[in-house]
mmCIF file of C-alpha atoms in Angstrom:
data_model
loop_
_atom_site.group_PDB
_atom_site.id
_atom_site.type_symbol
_atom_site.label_atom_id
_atom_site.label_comp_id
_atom_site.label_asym_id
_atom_site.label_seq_id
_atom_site.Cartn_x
_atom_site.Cartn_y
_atom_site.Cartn_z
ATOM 1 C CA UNK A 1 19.511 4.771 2.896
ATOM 2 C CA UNK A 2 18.231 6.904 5.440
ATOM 3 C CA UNK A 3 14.845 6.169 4.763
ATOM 4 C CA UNK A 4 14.960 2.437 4.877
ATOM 5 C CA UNK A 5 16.933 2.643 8.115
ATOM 6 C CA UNK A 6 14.469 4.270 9.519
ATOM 7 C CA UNK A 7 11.651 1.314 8.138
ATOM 8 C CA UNK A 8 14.249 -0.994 9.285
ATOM 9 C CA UNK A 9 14.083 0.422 12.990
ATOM 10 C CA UNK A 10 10.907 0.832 13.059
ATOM 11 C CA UNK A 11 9.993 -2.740 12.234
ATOM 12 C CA UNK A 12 12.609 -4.473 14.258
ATOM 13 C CA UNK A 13 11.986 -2.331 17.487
ATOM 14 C CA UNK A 14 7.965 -2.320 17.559
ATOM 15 C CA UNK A 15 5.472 -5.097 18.048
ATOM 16 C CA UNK A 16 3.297 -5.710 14.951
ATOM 17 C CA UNK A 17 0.306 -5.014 16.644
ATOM 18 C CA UNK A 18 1.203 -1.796 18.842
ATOM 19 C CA UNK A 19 1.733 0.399 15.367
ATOM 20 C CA UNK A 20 -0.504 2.708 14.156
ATOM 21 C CA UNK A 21 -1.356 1.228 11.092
ATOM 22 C CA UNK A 22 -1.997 -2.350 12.657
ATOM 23 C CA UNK A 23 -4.779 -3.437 11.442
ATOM 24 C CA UNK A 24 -5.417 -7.555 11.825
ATOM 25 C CA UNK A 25 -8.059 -7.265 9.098
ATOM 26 C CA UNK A 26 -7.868 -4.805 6.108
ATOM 27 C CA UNK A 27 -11.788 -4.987 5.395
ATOM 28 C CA UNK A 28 -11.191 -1.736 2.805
ATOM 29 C CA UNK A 29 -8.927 -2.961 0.999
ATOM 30 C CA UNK A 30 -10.688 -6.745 0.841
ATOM 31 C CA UNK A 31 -13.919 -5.198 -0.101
ATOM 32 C CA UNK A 32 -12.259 -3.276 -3.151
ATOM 33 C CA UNK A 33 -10.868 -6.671 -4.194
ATOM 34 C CA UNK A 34 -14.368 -7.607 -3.949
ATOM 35 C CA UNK A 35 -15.960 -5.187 -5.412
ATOM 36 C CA UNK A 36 -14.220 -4.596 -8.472
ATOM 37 C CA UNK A 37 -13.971 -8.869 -8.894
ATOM 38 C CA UNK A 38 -10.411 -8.699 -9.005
ATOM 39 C CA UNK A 39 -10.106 -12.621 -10.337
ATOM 40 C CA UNK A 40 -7.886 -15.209 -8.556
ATOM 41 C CA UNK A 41 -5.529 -15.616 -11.179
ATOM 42 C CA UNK A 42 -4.827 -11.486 -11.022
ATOM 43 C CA UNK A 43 -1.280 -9.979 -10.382
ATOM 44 C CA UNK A 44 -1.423 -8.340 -7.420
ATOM 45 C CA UNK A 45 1.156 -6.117 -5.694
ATOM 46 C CA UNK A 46 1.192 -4.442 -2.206
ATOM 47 C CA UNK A 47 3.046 -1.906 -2.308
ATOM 48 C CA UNK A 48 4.965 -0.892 1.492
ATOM 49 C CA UNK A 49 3.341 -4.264 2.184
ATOM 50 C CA UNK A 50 5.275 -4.722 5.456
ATOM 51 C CA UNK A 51 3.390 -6.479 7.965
ATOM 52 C CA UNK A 52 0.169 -6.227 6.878
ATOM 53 C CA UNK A 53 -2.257 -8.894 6.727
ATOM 54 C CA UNK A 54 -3.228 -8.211 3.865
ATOM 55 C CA UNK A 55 -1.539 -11.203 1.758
ATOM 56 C CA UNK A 56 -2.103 -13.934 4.518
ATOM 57 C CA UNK A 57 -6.000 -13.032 3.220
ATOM 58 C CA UNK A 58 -5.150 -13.116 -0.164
ATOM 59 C CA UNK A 59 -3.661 -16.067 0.107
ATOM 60 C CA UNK A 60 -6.793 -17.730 2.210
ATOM 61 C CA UNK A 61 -8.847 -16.124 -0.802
ATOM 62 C CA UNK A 62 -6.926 -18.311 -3.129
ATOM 63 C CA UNK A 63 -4.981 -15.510 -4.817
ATOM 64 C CA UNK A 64 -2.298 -16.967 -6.952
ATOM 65 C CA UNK A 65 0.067 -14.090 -8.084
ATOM 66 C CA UNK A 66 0.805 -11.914 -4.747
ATOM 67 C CA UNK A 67 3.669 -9.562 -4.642
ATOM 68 C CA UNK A 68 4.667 -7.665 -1.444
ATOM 69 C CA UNK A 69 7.003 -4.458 -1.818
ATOM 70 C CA UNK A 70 8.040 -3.142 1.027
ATOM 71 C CA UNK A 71 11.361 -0.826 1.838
ATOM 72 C CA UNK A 72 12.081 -2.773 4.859
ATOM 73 C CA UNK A 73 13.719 -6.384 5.198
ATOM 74 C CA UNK A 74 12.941 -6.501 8.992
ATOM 75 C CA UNK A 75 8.717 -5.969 7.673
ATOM 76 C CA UNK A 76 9.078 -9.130 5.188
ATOM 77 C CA UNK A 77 10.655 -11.282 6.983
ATOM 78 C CA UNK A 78 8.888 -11.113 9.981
ATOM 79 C CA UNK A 79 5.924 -11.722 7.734
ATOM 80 C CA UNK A 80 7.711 -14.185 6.154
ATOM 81 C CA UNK A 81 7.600 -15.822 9.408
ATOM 82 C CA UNK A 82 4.359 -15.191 10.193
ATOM 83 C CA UNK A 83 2.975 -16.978 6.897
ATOM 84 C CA UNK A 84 5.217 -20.066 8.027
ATOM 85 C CA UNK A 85 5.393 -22.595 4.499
ATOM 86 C CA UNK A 86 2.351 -20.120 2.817
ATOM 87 C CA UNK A 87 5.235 -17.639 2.539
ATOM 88 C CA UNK A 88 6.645 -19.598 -0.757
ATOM 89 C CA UNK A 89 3.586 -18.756 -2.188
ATOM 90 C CA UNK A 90 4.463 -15.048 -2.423
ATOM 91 C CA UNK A 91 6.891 -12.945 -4.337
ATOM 92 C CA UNK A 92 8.944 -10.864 -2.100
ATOM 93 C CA UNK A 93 10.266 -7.794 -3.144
ATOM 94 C CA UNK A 94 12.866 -5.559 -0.600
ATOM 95 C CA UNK A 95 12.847 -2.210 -1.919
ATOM 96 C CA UNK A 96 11.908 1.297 -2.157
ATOM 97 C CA UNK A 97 8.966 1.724 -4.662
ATOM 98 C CA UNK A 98 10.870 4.527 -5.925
ATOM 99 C CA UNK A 99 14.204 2.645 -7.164
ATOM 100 C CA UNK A 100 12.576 -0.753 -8.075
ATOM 101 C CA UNK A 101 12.942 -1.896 -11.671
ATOM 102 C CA UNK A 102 9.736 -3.262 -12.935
ATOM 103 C CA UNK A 103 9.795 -6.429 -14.795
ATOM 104 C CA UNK A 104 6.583 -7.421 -14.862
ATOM 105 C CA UNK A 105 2.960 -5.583 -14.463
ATOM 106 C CA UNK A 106 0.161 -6.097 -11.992
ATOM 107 C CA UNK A 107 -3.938 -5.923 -12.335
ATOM 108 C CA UNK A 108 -4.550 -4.579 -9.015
ATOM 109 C CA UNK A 109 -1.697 -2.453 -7.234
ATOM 110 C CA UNK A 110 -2.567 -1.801 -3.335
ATOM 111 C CA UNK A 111 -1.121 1.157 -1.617
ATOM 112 C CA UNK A 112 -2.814 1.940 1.946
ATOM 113 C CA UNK A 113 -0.255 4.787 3.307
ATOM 114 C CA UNK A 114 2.584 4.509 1.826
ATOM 115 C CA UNK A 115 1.861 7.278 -1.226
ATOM 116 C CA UNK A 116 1.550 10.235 1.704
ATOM 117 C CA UNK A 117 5.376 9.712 2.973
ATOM 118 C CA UNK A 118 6.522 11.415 -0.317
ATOM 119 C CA UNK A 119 6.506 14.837 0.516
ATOM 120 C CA UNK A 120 8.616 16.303 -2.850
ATOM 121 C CA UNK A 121 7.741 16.983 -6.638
ATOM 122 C CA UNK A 122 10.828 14.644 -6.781
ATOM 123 C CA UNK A 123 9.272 11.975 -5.493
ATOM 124 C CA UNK A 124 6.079 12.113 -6.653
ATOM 125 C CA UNK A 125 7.036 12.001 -9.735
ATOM 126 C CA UNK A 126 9.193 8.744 -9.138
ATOM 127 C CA UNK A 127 6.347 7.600 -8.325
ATOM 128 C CA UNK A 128 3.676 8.414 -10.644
ATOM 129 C CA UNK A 129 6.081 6.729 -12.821
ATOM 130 C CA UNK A 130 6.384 3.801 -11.572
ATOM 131 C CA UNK A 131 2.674 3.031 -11.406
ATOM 132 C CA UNK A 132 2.315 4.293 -14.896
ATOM 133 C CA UNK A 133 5.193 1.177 -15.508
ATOM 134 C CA UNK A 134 3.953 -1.368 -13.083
ATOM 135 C CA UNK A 135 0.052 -1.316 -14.006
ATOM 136 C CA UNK A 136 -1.711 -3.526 -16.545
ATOM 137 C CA UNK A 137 -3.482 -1.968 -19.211
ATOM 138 C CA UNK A 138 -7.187 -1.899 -17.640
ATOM 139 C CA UNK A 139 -5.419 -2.873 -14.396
ATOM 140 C CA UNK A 140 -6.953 -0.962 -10.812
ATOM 141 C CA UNK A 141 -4.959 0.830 -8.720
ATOM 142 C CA UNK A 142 -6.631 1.285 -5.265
ATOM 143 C CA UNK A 143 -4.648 3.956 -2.995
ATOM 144 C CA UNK A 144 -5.044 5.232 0.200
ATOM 145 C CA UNK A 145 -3.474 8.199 2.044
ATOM 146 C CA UNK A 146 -4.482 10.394 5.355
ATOM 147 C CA UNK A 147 -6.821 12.885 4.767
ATOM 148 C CA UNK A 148 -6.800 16.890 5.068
ATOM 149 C CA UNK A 149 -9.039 15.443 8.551
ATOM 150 C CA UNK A 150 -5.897 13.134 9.330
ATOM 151 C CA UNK A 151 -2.873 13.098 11.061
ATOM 152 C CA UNK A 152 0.091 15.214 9.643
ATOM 153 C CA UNK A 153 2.668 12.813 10.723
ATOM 154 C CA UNK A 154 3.271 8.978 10.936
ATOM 155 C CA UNK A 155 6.031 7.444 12.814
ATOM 156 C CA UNK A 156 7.767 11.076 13.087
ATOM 157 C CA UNK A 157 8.155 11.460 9.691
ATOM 158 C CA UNK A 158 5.543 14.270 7.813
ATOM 159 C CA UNK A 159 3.200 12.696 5.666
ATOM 160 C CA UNK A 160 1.120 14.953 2.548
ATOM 161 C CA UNK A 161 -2.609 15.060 3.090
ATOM 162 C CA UNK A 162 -5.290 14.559 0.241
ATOM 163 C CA UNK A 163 -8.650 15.236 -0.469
ATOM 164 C CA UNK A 164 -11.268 14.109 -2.651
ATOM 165 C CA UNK A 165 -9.756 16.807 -5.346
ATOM 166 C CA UNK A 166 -6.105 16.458 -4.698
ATOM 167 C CA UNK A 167 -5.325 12.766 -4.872
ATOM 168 C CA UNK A 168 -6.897 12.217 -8.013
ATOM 169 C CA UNK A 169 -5.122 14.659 -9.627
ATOM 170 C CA UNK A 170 -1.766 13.213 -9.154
ATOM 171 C CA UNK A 171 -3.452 10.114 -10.976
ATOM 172 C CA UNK A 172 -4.919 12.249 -13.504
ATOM 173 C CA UNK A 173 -3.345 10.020 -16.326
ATOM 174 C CA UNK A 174 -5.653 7.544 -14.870
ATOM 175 C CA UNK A 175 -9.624 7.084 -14.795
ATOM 176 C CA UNK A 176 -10.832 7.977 -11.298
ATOM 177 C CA UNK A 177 -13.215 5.291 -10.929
ATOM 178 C CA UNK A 178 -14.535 7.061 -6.854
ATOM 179 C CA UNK A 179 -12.918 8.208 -3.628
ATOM 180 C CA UNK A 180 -14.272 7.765 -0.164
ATOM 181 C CA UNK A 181 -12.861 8.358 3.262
ATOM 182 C CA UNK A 182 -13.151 6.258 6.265
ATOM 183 C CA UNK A 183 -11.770 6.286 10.186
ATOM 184 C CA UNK A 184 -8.954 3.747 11.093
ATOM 185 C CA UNK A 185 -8.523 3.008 14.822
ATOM 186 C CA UNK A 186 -5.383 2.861 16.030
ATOM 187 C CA UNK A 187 -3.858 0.221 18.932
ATOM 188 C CA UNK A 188 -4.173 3.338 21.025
ATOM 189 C CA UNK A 189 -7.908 4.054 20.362
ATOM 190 C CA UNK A 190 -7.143 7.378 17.812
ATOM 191 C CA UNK A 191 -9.270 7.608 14.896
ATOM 192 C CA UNK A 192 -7.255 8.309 11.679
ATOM 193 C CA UNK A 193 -9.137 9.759 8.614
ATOM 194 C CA UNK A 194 -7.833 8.662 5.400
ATOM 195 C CA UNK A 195 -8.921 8.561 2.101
ATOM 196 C CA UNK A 196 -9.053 6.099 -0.788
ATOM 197 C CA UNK A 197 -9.445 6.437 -4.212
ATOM 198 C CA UNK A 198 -9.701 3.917 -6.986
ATOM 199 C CA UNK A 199 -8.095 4.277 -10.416
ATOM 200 C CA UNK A 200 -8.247 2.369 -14.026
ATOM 201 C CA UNK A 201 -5.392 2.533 -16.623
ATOM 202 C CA UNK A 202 -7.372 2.892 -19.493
#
Protein backbone atom coordinates (compact mmCIF):
# COMPACT_ATOMS: atom_id res chain seq x y z
CA UNK A 1 0.00 0.00 0.00
CA UNK A 2 2.64 2.28 0.69
CA UNK A 3 4.05 2.09 -2.53
CA UNK A 4 1.03 2.79 -4.61
CA UNK A 5 0.22 5.73 -2.35
CA UNK A 6 3.10 7.10 -3.09
CA UNK A 7 2.36 6.51 -7.30
CA UNK A 8 -0.97 7.74 -6.39
CA UNK A 9 0.51 11.17 -5.03
CA UNK A 10 2.76 11.50 -7.28
CA UNK A 11 0.42 11.36 -10.25
CA UNK A 12 -2.40 13.36 -8.83
CA UNK A 13 -0.11 16.24 -7.49
CA UNK A 14 2.33 16.73 -10.65
CA UNK A 15 1.67 17.91 -14.16
CA UNK A 16 2.29 15.20 -16.79
CA UNK A 17 4.76 17.05 -18.44
CA UNK A 18 6.92 18.60 -15.45
CA UNK A 19 8.11 14.78 -14.37
CA UNK A 20 11.21 13.44 -15.01
CA UNK A 21 10.34 10.76 -17.10
CA UNK A 22 8.00 12.94 -19.42
CA UNK A 23 8.73 12.21 -22.47
CA UNK A 24 5.87 13.32 -25.32
CA UNK A 25 7.52 10.87 -27.73
CA UNK A 26 9.15 7.52 -26.67
CA UNK A 27 11.33 7.25 -30.00
CA UNK A 28 13.37 4.12 -28.09
CA UNK A 29 10.91 2.32 -27.34
CA UNK A 30 8.96 2.95 -30.98
CA UNK A 31 12.08 2.11 -32.80
CA UNK A 32 12.39 -1.36 -30.91
CA UNK A 33 8.79 -1.98 -31.98
CA UNK A 34 10.17 -1.23 -35.25
CA UNK A 35 12.96 -2.89 -35.36
CA UNK A 36 12.17 -6.17 -34.18
CA UNK A 37 8.60 -5.92 -36.57
CA UNK A 38 6.58 -6.42 -33.67
CA UNK A 39 3.19 -7.13 -35.97
CA UNK A 40 -0.09 -5.19 -35.41
CA UNK A 41 -2.01 -7.94 -34.26
CA UNK A 42 0.85 -8.53 -31.26
CA UNK A 43 -0.05 -8.51 -27.46
CA UNK A 44 1.54 -5.85 -26.08
CA UNK A 45 1.86 -4.78 -22.43
CA UNK A 46 3.41 -1.63 -20.79
CA UNK A 47 4.29 -2.33 -17.86
CA UNK A 48 4.20 1.03 -15.06
CA UNK A 49 2.55 2.43 -18.20
CA UNK A 50 1.23 5.51 -16.35
CA UNK A 51 1.15 8.45 -18.42
CA UNK A 52 3.22 7.68 -21.01
CA UNK A 53 2.56 8.21 -24.52
CA UNK A 54 3.49 5.39 -25.40
CA UNK A 55 -0.04 3.63 -26.20
CA UNK A 56 -1.69 6.84 -27.75
CA UNK A 57 1.30 5.82 -30.53
CA UNK A 58 0.49 2.43 -30.52
CA UNK A 59 -2.74 3.02 -31.02
CA UNK A 60 -2.02 5.67 -34.09
CA UNK A 61 0.29 2.67 -35.32
CA UNK A 62 -2.77 0.54 -35.50
CA UNK A 63 -1.83 -1.77 -32.62
CA UNK A 64 -4.75 -3.91 -31.74
CA UNK A 65 -3.97 -5.72 -28.39
CA UNK A 66 -2.47 -2.88 -25.93
CA UNK A 67 -2.32 -3.45 -22.27
CA UNK A 68 -1.20 -0.72 -19.80
CA UNK A 69 -0.09 -1.85 -16.14
CA UNK A 70 0.52 0.63 -14.04
CA UNK A 71 0.41 0.71 -9.91
CA UNK A 72 -1.37 3.91 -9.94
CA UNK A 73 -5.20 4.66 -10.70
CA UNK A 74 -4.57 8.48 -10.70
CA UNK A 75 -1.69 7.54 -13.97
CA UNK A 76 -4.58 5.57 -15.98
CA UNK A 77 -7.12 7.52 -15.67
CA UNK A 78 -5.72 10.62 -16.43
CA UNK A 79 -4.56 8.81 -19.53
CA UNK A 80 -7.70 7.48 -19.85
CA UNK A 81 -8.72 10.95 -20.31
CA UNK A 82 -6.21 11.95 -22.36
CA UNK A 83 -7.01 9.15 -25.09
CA UNK A 84 -10.74 10.52 -24.93
CA UNK A 85 -13.09 7.45 -26.90
CA UNK A 86 -9.40 5.71 -28.16
CA UNK A 87 -9.20 4.74 -24.48
CA UNK A 88 -11.82 1.68 -25.10
CA UNK A 89 -9.41 0.45 -27.28
CA UNK A 90 -7.01 -0.47 -24.46
CA UNK A 91 -6.93 -2.93 -21.65
CA UNK A 92 -6.37 -1.29 -18.41
CA UNK A 93 -4.80 -2.94 -15.75
CA UNK A 94 -4.43 -1.08 -11.93
CA UNK A 95 -1.84 -2.91 -10.22
CA UNK A 96 1.49 -3.61 -8.95
CA UNK A 97 3.44 -5.84 -11.48
CA UNK A 98 4.43 -7.73 -8.55
CA UNK A 99 0.84 -8.98 -7.24
CA UNK A 100 -0.94 -9.16 -10.69
CA UNK A 101 -2.31 -12.54 -11.71
CA UNK A 102 -1.54 -13.23 -15.27
CA UNK A 103 -4.22 -14.55 -17.42
CA UNK A 104 -3.07 -14.13 -20.55
CA UNK A 105 0.60 -13.66 -22.26
CA UNK A 106 2.05 -10.86 -24.33
CA UNK A 107 4.65 -10.81 -27.53
CA UNK A 108 6.31 -7.70 -26.63
CA UNK A 109 6.39 -6.59 -22.81
CA UNK A 110 7.70 -2.78 -22.42
CA UNK A 111 9.29 -1.72 -19.23
CA UNK A 112 11.17 1.82 -19.47
CA UNK A 113 11.98 2.43 -15.54
CA UNK A 114 9.94 0.73 -13.72
CA UNK A 115 12.37 -2.63 -13.22
CA UNK A 116 15.11 -0.21 -11.21
CA UNK A 117 12.47 0.73 -8.26
CA UNK A 118 12.90 -2.89 -6.95
CA UNK A 119 15.69 -2.63 -4.81
CA UNK A 120 15.35 -6.38 -2.88
CA UNK A 121 16.16 -10.12 -3.86
CA UNK A 122 12.43 -10.20 -2.81
CA UNK A 123 11.34 -8.35 -5.38
CA UNK A 124 13.30 -9.18 -8.03
CA UNK A 125 12.42 -12.28 -7.89
CA UNK A 126 8.57 -11.39 -7.99
CA UNK A 127 9.44 -10.12 -10.76
CA UNK A 128 11.54 -12.25 -12.81
CA UNK A 129 8.61 -14.36 -12.29
CA UNK A 130 6.18 -12.69 -13.54
CA UNK A 131 7.82 -12.02 -16.89
CA UNK A 132 8.81 -15.62 -17.06
CA UNK A 133 4.55 -16.01 -16.72
CA UNK A 134 3.44 -13.09 -18.76
CA UNK A 135 5.78 -13.60 -21.98
CA UNK A 136 4.92 -15.55 -25.12
CA UNK A 137 7.05 -18.24 -26.08
CA UNK A 138 9.44 -16.33 -28.69
CA UNK A 139 7.82 -13.17 -27.28
CA UNK A 140 10.51 -9.80 -26.73
CA UNK A 141 10.87 -8.24 -23.73
CA UNK A 142 12.47 -4.76 -24.17
CA UNK A 143 13.55 -3.16 -20.63
CA UNK A 144 15.02 -0.19 -19.62
CA UNK A 145 16.55 0.97 -16.31
CA UNK A 146 19.12 3.97 -15.22
CA UNK A 147 22.48 3.23 -15.72
CA UNK A 148 25.66 2.88 -13.30
CA UNK A 149 26.10 6.76 -15.29
CA UNK A 150 22.42 7.58 -14.02
CA UNK A 151 20.69 8.97 -11.35
CA UNK A 152 20.48 6.93 -8.02
CA UNK A 153 17.09 8.11 -7.19
CA UNK A 154 13.69 8.88 -8.93
CA UNK A 155 10.94 10.69 -7.31
CA UNK A 156 12.79 10.19 -3.76
CA UNK A 157 12.63 6.76 -3.84
CA UNK A 158 16.31 4.73 -4.59
CA UNK A 159 16.33 3.11 -7.75
CA UNK A 160 19.17 -0.10 -8.63
CA UNK A 161 21.55 0.80 -11.42
CA UNK A 162 22.58 -1.64 -14.34
CA UNK A 163 25.09 -2.10 -16.73
CA UNK A 164 25.63 -3.79 -19.85
CA UNK A 165 26.68 -7.02 -17.55
CA UNK A 166 24.24 -6.71 -14.76
CA UNK A 167 20.83 -6.36 -16.34
CA UNK A 168 21.13 -9.19 -18.46
CA UNK A 169 21.89 -11.36 -15.92
CA UNK A 170 18.74 -11.00 -14.03
CA UNK A 171 17.18 -12.12 -17.51
CA UNK A 172 19.59 -14.79 -17.87
CA UNK A 173 16.68 -17.36 -18.44
CA UNK A 174 16.20 -15.30 -21.45
CA UNK A 175 18.24 -14.74 -24.84
CA UNK A 176 19.92 -11.33 -24.65
CA UNK A 177 19.25 -10.29 -28.04
CA UNK A 178 21.73 -6.44 -27.31
CA UNK A 179 21.88 -3.62 -24.78
CA UNK A 180 22.58 -0.01 -25.49
CA UNK A 181 22.43 3.11 -23.42
CA UNK A 182 21.14 6.43 -24.34
CA UNK A 183 20.59 10.13 -22.52
CA UNK A 184 16.94 11.14 -21.62
CA UNK A 185 16.34 14.87 -21.05
CA UNK A 186 14.41 15.76 -18.44
CA UNK A 187 11.59 18.88 -18.26
CA UNK A 188 14.39 20.46 -16.30
CA UNK A 189 17.17 20.08 -18.95
CA UNK A 190 19.18 16.96 -16.86
CA UNK A 191 20.45 14.28 -18.93
CA UNK A 192 19.57 10.80 -17.50
CA UNK A 193 21.65 7.75 -18.69
CA UNK A 194 19.78 4.64 -18.88
CA UNK A 195 20.13 1.53 -20.39
CA UNK A 196 18.06 -0.89 -22.46
CA UNK A 197 18.34 -4.27 -23.18
CA UNK A 198 16.30 -6.56 -25.36
CA UNK A 199 15.38 -10.14 -24.49
CA UNK A 200 13.72 -13.36 -26.38
CA UNK A 201 11.95 -16.23 -24.49
CA UNK A 202 13.24 -18.90 -26.36
Amino acid sequence: MKRKDHWNNIYSTKEHDSVSWYQPEPTTSLKAIHKFQIPLDAKIIDIGGGQSFLVDNLLKLGYKNVTVLDISKEAIQKTKDRLGELAHNVQWIVSDILDYEFTEKYDFWHDRATFHFLNTQSDIASYQQQIKKGLNHNGIAFIGTFSTDGPTKCSGIEITQYDENGLPDKFNFFEKIECFRENHTTPSEKNQNFIFCTFKNI
